[in-house]
Amino acid sequence: MNWISNYVRPRINSIFSRREVPENLWTKCPECGTMLFHRELTDNLNVCTNCDHHMAITPRERFKALFDGGAFAEVEVPAPVVDPLQFRDQKRYPDRMKAAQKGSGETEAMLVAQGEMGRTPVVAAAQDFSFMGGSMGMYVGNAIIAAAQRAVEAKAPLILFSAAGGARMQEGILSLMQMPRTTVAVEMLKEAGLPYIVVLTHPTTGGVTASYAMLGDVHIAEPNALICFAGPRVIEQTIREKLPEGFQRAEYLLDHGMLDRVTPRKDMREELITITRMLLGLSPAIKGDLPPPKPEQAEDGPQGTEEAPAEEPQDAVEPKTA
Amino acid sequence: MNYLEFEKPLAEIEGKAEELRAMARADEGMDVTAEAAGLDQKAKAMLVDLYKKLTPWQKCQVARHPDRPHCKDYIEALFSEYTPLAGDRNFADDHAVMGGLARLGDTPVVVIGHEKGHDTKTRIERNFGMARPEGYRKAIRLMDLADRFNLPVITLVDTPGAYPGKGAEERGQSEAIARATEKCLQIGVPLISAVIGEGGSGGAVAFATANRVVMLEHSIYSVISPEGCASILWKDAEKMREAAEALRLTAQDLSKLGVIDRIVSEPVGGAQRDRATTIASVGKTLETLLADLKAKSRDDLVKERRSKFLQIGQTGLAA
């Protein structure tokens, strides 16, 4: 029609819409700077396709990739007392909680689920670093206890993905008390003779590292994950000395004997299946993505007839063996 | 006497009384007895008053007071035949952690504690009471020994926290703390813990996951130091007063939260003003608690300890 509607307005619109697109659909790898398309990134489990940098992944996304066919049942976690200390720093603790809940869509910093992994019934717990730094308070403690109890009931191994800045300061001494509480949970698994495998992801620090994250039968870390008690900044301030390259990273801990393995995320599921099945004395697993267990299996799966996984898969799995 | 910042008005009065007496000694004709006694009385009233309503931050200062009795003082005064046992059998002996066999009354026990040191030389030697992995591993070894020979374990907690150093991290600080906490939960003998000064974070938990945890009246026990908390949450380390308040780290708050079992009173003006009385009260409490736990079976001790920690935190301060 005229110059304004045909030329100027579309240009203006395109400038604004162009700005929005990259934010939603593209992610810049913080390590190498490559722009990654969202679908490509999700398919690669939030690992940069260019430099293999492992970015954070939510517990839900992780469980979708871990369990057969992405199917799992959430394990209920007993709700703790809200704001037990009536804690207030620059903000009130309940307000911080609400903001974190709104931002993540989750109730708290840990998700517990039960399902099958390579037709092996397991209980898994994953910590969410995006929820108040994954910090360990009463809820996370309750979650780990609930996970251990469920694993004992189901005679299933527990796989725990850790990620946390440490204890949740807003719960003061009660957050500190999660160190012994979660250790009791680990004891329950040990007494029941069940494997407890810890996958340490970036970052796992403070009281979390100094309790359940370092008490596993097997410790596996994701590449380059920061794993420590006191963080590098605190140490630099204390000893006034530059720390070596790669200090407190997964590979460094592997060299210092604190970990069994460092395993890329894409291989994690297969490795967890292999290890748990050997620890449980089961036959080798069928490799590859498996469809979700059949409904009736899903129900009594956890109680686990141990032979079932070895027999079942033939018809169920064929289409997708890797 | 080392006066704390909030004790300054008291220091002035006590100083004046001292000055008067010094003048009287110099000049025979002067009689200051009545005046000095008046000042003494004023000082005494002020001390009672100050210590009646200590703020959480003031309690932190008292808990860290350099003249407060430390682990070594308790061991020397309360236990007989103390026989230190050293080393983690892997790397070193950590001097920040004292430990060994001793008798509490007639009962042979294993005693373990953090020692901060009392002057520059010993403080450096003791690393200011900050244990390294070797310290926790020594404690684990001693708890195992106690477990094998059926000896109760007494731990004395007084540490700013685990040592944030390069070597400590390389040698698995986290794992050492985790294993020590685990060991506390496993042993089938009575485990009693007394927080005598600072209960700093993971370094304290590693020793204090006990059947009974007692705290001195002006000691503190916290997930993080008020300074550390202030610099993280307030982005300003100078806000430690607010942080100390918010963290609920006093013995009184911890008792309300059900985290500790008993508070041991301190003499007026804090443990640093009357060390002997403080040590004796702690000793009396330890003996009472031990007598009560001695009768329990190994299984009961383990079970009771675990369920105690599982129960912690079921009610908040509001309840």
XYZ file of C-alpha atoms in Angstrom:
641
model
C 0.000 0.000 0.000
C 2.373 2.661 1.059
C 5.977 2.859 2.019
C 5.356 2.717 5.732
C 3.196 -0.397 5.869
C 5.077 -2.268 3.148
C 8.609 -1.527 4.065
C 9.150 0.167 7.438
C 6.812 -1.837 9.623
C 8.017 -5.252 8.476
C 11.593 -4.160 9.026
C 10.818 -2.981 12.545
C 8.947 -6.172 13.318
C 11.711 -8.322 11.987
C 14.292 -6.547 14.117
C 12.291 -7.240 17.255
C 11.334 -10.781 16.409
C 14.887 -11.588 15.364
C 16.006 -10.641 18.832
C 13.590 -13.017 20.437
C 14.382 -16.066 18.376
C 17.894 -16.822 19.571
C 16.898 -16.555 23.223
C 14.245 -19.192 22.925
C 15.607 -21.553 20.367
C 19.334 -21.226 20.563
C 21.700 -21.795 23.441
C 25.260 -20.607 23.466
C 27.725 -23.133 24.817
C 29.405 -21.393 27.769
C 32.621 -23.272 27.035
C 33.240 -22.926 23.291
C 30.634 -20.354 22.312
C 28.965 -22.489 19.650
C 25.293 -21.640 19.084
C 23.293 -24.817 19.577
C 19.756 -25.306 18.320
C 17.464 -26.343 21.141
C 16.382 -29.625 19.590
C 19.913 -30.615 18.818
C 20.920 -29.811 22.373
C 18.040 -31.739 23.967
C 18.710 -34.746 21.758
C 22.285 -34.667 22.936
C 21.210 -34.531 26.620
C 22.377 -30.918 27.022
C 25.915 -31.731 25.994
C 27.549 -29.385 23.481
C 27.831 -31.130 20.128
C 30.994 -29.209 19.353
C 33.123 -29.411 22.509
C 31.323 -32.028 24.661
C 30.781 -29.520 27.458
C 28.193 -30.958 29.844
C 25.532 -28.378 30.684
C 22.974 -28.766 33.450
C 20.053 -31.087 32.829
C 16.863 -31.131 34.895
C 16.027 -34.251 36.922
C 12.990 -34.854 34.722
C 15.007 -34.726 31.504
C 17.589 -36.980 33.031
C 15.008 -39.531 34.126
C 13.447 -39.495 30.666
C 16.803 -40.494 29.277
C 17.550 -42.978 32.050
C 14.418 -45.082 32.332
C 13.217 -47.456 29.629
C 11.014 -45.555 27.239
C 11.298 -42.539 29.486
C 8.679 -44.023 31.808
C 8.968 -43.638 35.558
C 6.784 -43.217 38.610
C 7.583 -40.408 40.989
C 8.206 -41.450 44.585
C 6.419 -39.272 47.081
C 8.587 -37.306 49.472
C 7.196 -36.390 52.914
C 6.841 -32.611 53.089
C 8.963 -31.024 55.812
C 8.039 -28.097 58.066
C 7.988 -24.905 56.019
C 10.668 -22.375 56.989
C 11.568 -24.057 60.292
C 13.864 -21.249 61.483
C 11.766 -18.330 60.220
C 14.864 -17.371 58.332
C 15.283 -13.985 56.841
C 18.266 -12.534 55.017
C 17.707 -9.839 52.403
C 14.598 -11.776 51.464
C 12.362 -14.087 53.456
C 13.077 -17.760 52.915
C 9.473 -18.596 51.881
C 9.743 -15.903 49.192
C 12.962 -17.396 47.877
C 11.260 -20.775 47.817
C 8.288 -19.459 45.884
C 10.566 -17.849 43.316
C 12.505 -21.094 42.908
C 9.301 -23.105 42.568
C 7.959 -20.737 39.956
C 11.220 -20.733 38.042
C 11.637 -24.500 37.918
C 8.078 -25.804 38.096
C 9.270 -28.268 40.727
C 8.449 -28.499 44.427
C 12.026 -28.741 45.623
C 15.613 -29.482 44.730
C 15.328 -33.245 44.383
C 13.194 -35.611 42.360
C 12.839 -39.303 43.231
C 11.553 -41.865 40.782
C 11.117 -45.574 40.368
C 11.171 -47.479 37.129
C 13.199 -49.790 34.962
C 16.525 -49.172 33.355
C 17.528 -51.817 30.808
C 14.714 -53.876 32.302
C 16.384 -53.596 35.697
C 14.115 -52.168 38.383
C 15.822 -49.227 40.046
C 15.071 -46.230 42.213
C 16.737 -43.001 41.142
C 17.083 -39.630 42.802
C 18.349 -36.516 41.074
C 19.248 -33.156 42.496
C 18.279 -29.995 40.683
C 20.996 -27.363 40.706
C 18.644 -24.783 39.217
C 16.494 -24.969 42.364
C 18.303 -22.800 44.937
C 21.629 -24.268 43.930
C 20.354 -27.781 44.557
C 20.901 -27.052 48.219
C 20.304 -29.731 50.806
C 17.687 -28.948 53.399
C 15.030 -31.028 55.124
C 13.284 -31.810 51.826
C 16.387 -33.187 50.121
C 17.109 -35.221 53.254
C 13.563 -36.567 53.273
C 13.855 -37.324 49.540
C 16.989 -39.403 50.009
C 15.477 -41.253 52.964
C 12.293 -41.905 50.943
C 14.397 -43.102 48.009
C 16.380 -45.483 50.207
C 13.238 -46.815 51.871
C 11.576 -47.406 48.518
C 14.699 -49.124 47.198
C 14.769 -51.406 50.244
C 11.054 -52.250 49.842
C 11.514 -52.979 46.153
C 14.909 -54.682 46.665
C 16.180 -52.346 43.965
C 19.446 -50.439 43.649
C 19.512 -46.705 44.252
C 21.138 -44.429 41.714
C 21.695 -40.915 42.916
C 22.649 -37.961 40.730
C 24.155 -35.268 42.923
C 24.371 -31.561 42.095
C 24.489 -28.948 44.815
C 26.258 -25.946 46.188
C 26.014 -27.592 49.600
C 23.705 -27.280 52.567
C 20.772 -24.869 52.520
C 21.810 -22.049 54.816
C 18.221 -20.886 55.253
C 17.547 -24.047 57.243
C 20.620 -23.504 59.418
C 21.505 -26.376 61.713
C 18.688 -28.488 60.262
C 20.420 -28.461 56.884
C 23.612 -29.589 58.596
C 21.647 -32.406 60.226
C 20.933 -33.789 56.756
C 24.493 -35.070 56.702
C 23.795 -37.688 59.386
C 20.215 -38.187 58.194
C 21.197 -39.043 54.630
C 24.011 -41.204 55.961
C 21.386 -43.238 57.828
C 19.634 -43.680 54.458
C 22.860 -45.013 52.915
C 23.202 -47.405 55.859
C 19.734 -48.797 55.146
C 20.808 -49.665 51.595
C 24.056 -51.223 52.732
C 22.317 -53.390 55.299
C 19.816 -54.557 52.691
C 22.738 -55.496 50.441
C 21.602 -53.162 47.677
C 23.911 -51.275 45.334
C 24.118 -47.541 45.869
C 25.644 -45.755 42.926
C 26.434 -42.064 43.000
C 26.717 -40.066 39.806
C 28.406 -36.789 40.681
C 27.470 -33.991 38.334
C 28.553 -30.374 38.102
C 28.801 -29.019 40.732
C 28.775 -31.228 43.830
C 30.206 -29.348 46.782
C 30.060 -28.744 50.528
C 28.019 -30.845 52.904
C 26.551 -32.859 50.042
C 29.968 -34.113 48.977
C 30.817 -34.697 52.629
C 27.896 -37.047 53.153
C 25.815 -39.166 50.763
C 27.719 -38.226 47.594
C 30.936 -39.806 48.861
C 29.428 -42.944 50.392
C 28.525 -44.834 47.236
C 29.546 -48.366 46.340
C 30.574 -46.886 43.011
C 31.322 -43.233 42.245
C 30.924 -42.055 38.662
C 31.305 -38.424 37.650
C 30.379 -36.504 34.539
C 33.345 -34.968 32.693
C 34.748 -31.758 34.127
C 32.280 -31.657 37.036
C 33.487 -29.579 39.987
C 33.531 -31.848 43.033
C 34.845 -30.599 46.349
C 34.174 -29.753 49.960
C 35.598 -26.224 50.104
C 35.340 -24.456 46.759
C 38.338 -23.121 44.834
C 37.595 -19.489 45.766
C 37.514 -20.232 49.486
C 40.796 -22.111 49.242
C 42.485 -19.383 47.222
C 41.425 -16.834 49.808
C 42.714 -19.009 52.634
C 46.061 -20.156 51.304
C 46.627 -17.177 48.975
C 47.970 -19.389 46.293
C 46.903 -20.032 42.719
C 45.400 -23.464 42.310
C 46.518 -25.859 39.578
C 44.627 -26.189 36.312
C 41.701 -28.577 36.592
C 41.839 -28.585 40.411
C 38.764 -30.271 41.933
C 37.432 -31.278 38.543
C 36.199 -34.842 37.953
C 39.361 -35.948 36.136
C 41.519 -34.533 38.945
C 39.521 -36.446 41.549
C 39.798 -39.598 39.464
C 43.582 -39.178 39.516
C 43.482 -38.659 43.270
C 41.522 -41.816 43.924
C 38.182 -40.308 44.923
C 36.183 -41.610 41.953
C 35.836 -44.915 40.148
C 35.072 -43.473 36.742
C 34.462 -40.363 34.692
C 31.821 -41.108 32.103
C 30.214 -38.902 29.430
C 26.491 -38.404 29.819
C 25.648 -40.201 26.585
C 27.235 -43.415 27.897
C 25.945 -43.092 31.454
C 22.770 -45.129 31.094
C 24.488 -48.133 29.509
C 27.196 -48.023 32.112
C 24.756 -47.838 34.999
C 22.847 -50.790 33.585
C 26.022 -52.831 33.171
C 27.270 -52.086 36.666
C 24.001 -52.580 38.539
C 23.246 -55.831 36.753
C 26.645 -57.232 37.621
C 26.338 -56.129 41.246
C 22.918 -57.767 41.430
C 24.208 -60.940 39.781
C 21.847 -60.618 36.821
C 22.447 -61.680 33.241
C 23.883 -59.109 30.793
C 21.382 -56.503 29.731
C 19.857 -55.952 26.327
C 21.575 -52.870 24.995
C 19.871 -49.824 23.569
C 16.752 -47.791 24.215
C 13.922 -49.863 25.533
C 10.208 -49.096 25.337
C 8.499 -48.521 28.673
C 7.673 -51.646 30.637
C 4.240 -53.144 29.979
C 1.612 -51.859 32.406
C 1.442 -54.999 34.530
C 5.217 -55.133 34.552
C 5.384 -51.572 35.690
C 3.307 -52.416 38.699
C 5.079 -55.474 39.937
C 8.342 -54.674 38.231
C 9.887 -53.088 41.287
C 9.137 -56.096 43.451
C 11.194 -57.636 40.729
C 11.162 -61.203 39.562
C 14.806 -61.076 38.798
C 14.667 -63.318 35.771
C 11.986 -61.341 33.997
C 14.272 -58.800 32.374
C 16.351 -61.452 30.680
C 13.368 -63.237 29.154
C 11.079 -60.392 28.264
C 12.999 -58.133 25.990
C 13.098 -60.338 22.866
C 9.749 -59.237 21.532
C 9.661 -55.913 23.284
C 13.002 -54.584 22.248
C 13.833 -55.698 18.759
C 12.964 -52.527 16.917
C 15.580 -50.419 18.641
C 18.598 -52.476 19.564
C 21.744 -50.436 19.255
C 41.910 -11.040 81.023
C 41.058 -10.638 77.358
C 37.956 -8.476 77.111
C 35.572 -8.939 74.217
C 34.312 -5.963 72.256
C 30.950 -5.921 74.022
C 32.665 -6.159 77.410
C 34.394 -2.759 77.010
C 32.261 -0.895 79.580
C 33.036 -3.659 82.023
C 36.737 -3.443 81.226
C 36.630 0.269 82.067
C 35.109 -0.251 85.488
C 37.375 -3.143 86.373
C 40.303 -1.098 85.102
C 39.353 1.846 87.304
C 39.070 -0.359 90.373
C 42.485 -1.799 89.615
C 43.937 1.701 89.160
C 42.565 2.851 92.493
C 44.110 -0.106 94.269
C 47.430 0.533 92.556
C 47.343 4.171 93.684
C 46.547 3.098 97.230
C 49.487 0.718 97.216
C 51.762 3.572 96.141
C 50.387 6.083 98.651
C 49.983 4.649 102.147
C 47.708 7.368 103.446
C 45.006 6.751 100.848
C 42.029 4.572 101.668
C 40.163 3.375 98.575
C 38.694 0.164 99.936
C 35.120 1.359 99.926
C 35.337 3.016 96.534
C 37.033 0.034 94.917
C 34.543 -2.351 96.438
C 31.752 -0.214 95.036
C 33.274 -0.436 91.591
C 33.683 -4.178 91.982
C 30.058 -4.520 92.818
C 29.084 -2.417 89.850
C 31.265 -4.543 87.601
C 29.764 -7.721 88.964
C 26.230 -6.502 88.352
C 27.187 -5.425 84.865
C 28.701 -8.829 84.091
C 25.556 -10.621 85.218
C 23.534 -8.241 83.132
C 25.689 -8.556 80.006
C 25.676 -12.336 80.047
C 21.992 -12.635 80.792
C 21.051 -11.386 77.357
C 23.887 -12.187 74.999
C 22.985 -11.745 71.353
C 23.778 -14.639 69.007
C 26.771 -12.738 67.627
C 28.068 -12.057 71.141
C 27.708 -15.761 71.853
C 29.881 -16.475 68.809
C 32.530 -14.224 70.282
C 32.327 -15.907 73.685
C 32.402 -19.345 72.045
C 35.620 -18.368 70.270
C 37.181 -16.639 73.287
C 40.904 -17.471 73.401
C 40.791 -18.019 77.186
C 37.983 -20.543 77.024
C 39.039 -24.017 78.144
C 39.926 -26.148 75.142
C 39.890 -29.863 74.482
C 43.340 -30.364 76.012
C 42.245 -28.671 79.256
C 39.202 -30.922 79.530
C 41.236 -34.034 78.867
C 43.829 -33.077 81.464
C 41.285 -32.191 84.120
C 38.540 -34.752 83.605
C 40.276 -37.897 82.482
C 42.992 -39.974 84.079
C 45.602 -42.163 82.383
C 45.130 -40.290 79.117
C 47.160 -42.162 76.539
C 47.233 -40.385 73.197
C 47.039 -42.605 70.136
C 48.284 -41.027 66.951
C 47.953 -41.303 63.215
C 45.544 -42.391 60.530
C 47.851 -45.230 59.330
C 47.733 -43.732 55.850
C 49.361 -40.367 55.680
C 49.954 -38.432 58.881
C 48.940 -37.575 62.399
C 46.663 -34.569 62.495
C 47.493 -32.353 65.453
C 44.171 -30.547 65.213
C 42.559 -33.708 66.547
C 43.469 -35.155 69.924
C 42.515 -38.684 70.710
C 43.343 -41.727 72.712
C 42.460 -43.983 75.590
C 41.580 -42.513 78.957
C 39.468 -43.094 82.011
C 36.431 -41.065 82.870
C 36.080 -41.871 86.551
C 36.891 -45.565 86.513
C 35.507 -46.262 83.080
C 38.003 -46.698 80.272
C 36.841 -44.729 77.228
C 38.094 -43.413 73.934
C 38.213 -39.626 73.924
C 38.473 -37.611 70.705
C 38.359 -33.848 70.243
C 39.392 -30.804 68.251
C 42.160 -28.770 69.883
C 42.623 -25.147 68.874
C 45.796 -24.296 70.789
C 46.258 -21.470 73.306
C 49.094 -19.304 71.941
C 50.542 -18.520 68.543
C 52.893 -21.480 68.529
C 50.339 -24.079 69.607
C 47.631 -22.552 67.438
C 49.763 -23.022 64.367
C 50.724 -26.506 65.474
C 47.041 -27.348 65.972
C 46.021 -25.606 62.757
C 43.520 -23.527 64.797
C 41.452 -26.642 65.409
C 40.738 -27.179 61.720
C 41.150 -30.868 60.973
C 42.490 -32.255 57.721
C 41.362 -35.608 56.294
C 43.925 -37.369 58.499
C 42.158 -36.058 61.582
C 38.824 -37.572 60.600
C 40.538 -40.794 59.601
C 42.310 -40.943 62.948
C 38.925 -40.479 64.626
C 37.453 -43.289 62.505
C 40.286 -45.565 63.522
C 39.816 -44.743 67.196
C 36.056 -45.261 67.005
C 36.707 -48.662 65.444
C 39.041 -49.480 68.288
C 36.419 -48.416 70.817
C 33.802 -50.495 69.051
C 35.975 -53.588 69.032
C 36.800 -53.373 72.730
C 33.426 -52.122 73.847
C 34.630 -48.754 75.124
C 32.332 -45.729 75.162
C 33.406 -42.801 72.996
C 33.429 -39.195 74.201
C 33.979 -36.453 71.647
C 34.735 -32.809 72.435
C 33.775 -30.505 69.589
C 35.531 -27.184 69.132
C 36.376 -26.325 65.535
C 35.814 -23.445 63.128
C 35.313 -26.177 60.495
C 37.249 -28.401 58.154
C 40.480 -26.950 56.781
C 39.998 -25.335 53.371
C 43.373 -26.241 51.870
C 44.691 -27.748 48.687
C 46.166 -30.859 50.257
C 43.077 -31.484 52.362
C 40.949 -31.479 49.230
C 43.373 -33.678 47.302
C 43.357 -36.256 50.055
C 39.588 -36.458 50.132
C 38.324 -34.119 52.827
C 34.699 -34.803 51.855
C 35.081 -38.542 51.893
C 36.864 -38.453 55.238
C 34.061 -36.404 56.833
C 31.375 -38.603 55.285
C 33.081 -41.762 56.566
C 33.525 -40.324 60.053
C 29.813 -39.467 60.232
C 29.037 -42.953 58.984
C 31.316 -44.477 61.608
C 29.555 -42.495 64.334
C 26.306 -44.101 63.183
C 27.741 -47.613 63.087
C 29.503 -48.163 66.394
C 27.739 -50.310 68.976
C 29.047 -48.386 71.988
C 27.751 -45.238 73.706
C 28.812 -42.089 71.865
C 28.493 -38.798 73.724
C 29.416 -35.476 72.250
C 29.977 -32.140 73.946
C 30.198 -28.908 71.971
C 32.549 -26.886 74.158
C 33.124 -23.892 71.890
C 32.542 -23.726 68.182
C 30.663 -26.473 66.364
C 31.678 -25.584 62.845
C 29.783 -27.328 60.064
C 30.879 -30.695 58.641
C 33.966 -30.806 60.811
C 31.676 -30.861 63.849
C 29.097 -33.297 62.485
C 31.844 -35.833 61.795
C 32.351 -36.118 65.582
C 28.925 -35.164 66.897
C 26.582 -37.701 65.311
C 26.150 -39.082 68.783
C 23.631 -40.766 71.086
C 23.690 -37.654 73.233
C 24.818 -34.202 72.188
C 25.303 -31.541 74.849
C 26.367 -27.941 74.438
C 27.883 -25.433 76.790
C 25.575 -22.508 77.458
C 27.510 -20.037 75.299
C 28.790 -22.391 72.635
C 27.542 -22.389 69.054
C 26.830 -25.048 66.446
C 26.149 -24.062 62.867
C 26.095 -25.088 59.240
C 28.301 -22.143 58.328
C 30.093 -19.354 60.179
C 28.072 -16.135 60.491
C 30.757 -14.342 58.466
C 30.558 -16.930 55.681
C 26.765 -16.849 55.665
C 26.752 -13.048 55.578
C 29.129 -12.889 52.646
C 27.011 -15.343 50.661
C 23.466 -14.242 51.498
C 24.043 -10.564 52.305
C 27.034 -10.241 49.958
C 28.698 -8.472 52.871
C 30.760 -10.249 55.516
C 30.129 -7.338 57.903
C 26.518 -8.449 58.285
C 27.594 -11.287 60.578
C 25.354 -10.004 63.387
C 22.272 -10.458 61.230
C 23.519 -13.812 59.979
C 24.246 -15.064 63.497
C 20.704 -14.106 64.427
C 19.110 -15.798 61.413
C 21.112 -19.035 61.647
C 19.794 -19.972 65.119
C 23.169 -21.264 66.186
C 22.924 -20.826 69.959
C 22.610 -23.725 72.362
C 19.218 -22.351 73.419
C 17.792 -22.369 69.878
C 19.277 -25.743 69.076
C 17.683 -27.180 72.178
C 14.305 -25.783 71.093
C 14.802 -27.354 67.663
C 15.527 -30.725 69.271
C 18.997 -30.936 67.777
C 20.773 -31.212 71.128
C 19.851 -33.048 74.290
C 21.132 -30.843 77.054
C 22.667 -27.468 77.839
C 25.482 -27.280 80.395
C 25.421 -23.939 82.241
C 28.496 -21.789 82.331
C 29.625 -19.633 85.258
C 28.577 -15.981 85.180
C 30.672 -14.201 82.578
C 31.325 -17.319 80.536
C 33.639 -20.308 80.689
C 36.708 -18.116 80.242
C 36.121 -16.474 83.669
C 36.009 -19.726 85.588
C 37.565 -22.526 83.673
C 37.668 -25.052 86.502
C 33.952 -24.780 87.269
C 33.075 -25.086 83.585
C 35.218 -28.167 83.108
C 33.731 -29.756 86.226
C 30.151 -29.181 85.048
C 30.923 -30.745 81.681
C 32.521 -33.691 83.455
C 29.510 -34.201 85.683
C 27.167 -34.149 82.698
C 29.299 -36.628 80.751
C 29.345 -39.020 83.685
C 25.586 -38.850 84.178
C 24.891 -39.445 80.496
C 27.391 -42.267 80.298
C 25.902 -44.027 83.312
C 22.537 -43.893 81.586
C 23.792 -45.238 78.242
C 26.057 -47.957 79.627
C 23.159 -50.264 80.331
C 21.962 -50.297 76.718
C 22.731 -53.094 74.297
C 24.850 -52.566 71.195
C 21.841 -52.914 68.913
C 19.788 -50.466 70.914
C 22.562 -47.898 70.862
C 22.843 -48.039 67.084
C 19.106 -48.072 66.516
C 18.441 -45.283 68.965
C 21.136 -43.109 67.434
C 19.776 -43.549 63.933
C 16.176 -42.914 64.772
C 17.194 -39.870 66.779
C 18.741 -38.293 63.700
C 15.896 -39.364 61.421
C 13.493 -37.600 63.803
C 15.412 -34.318 63.928
C 13.681 -31.424 62.218
C 10.156 -32.755 62.419
C 9.162 -29.563 64.186
C 10.417 -26.076 63.571
C 10.924 -23.198 65.967
C 7.308 -22.124 65.710
C 6.074 -25.377 67.246
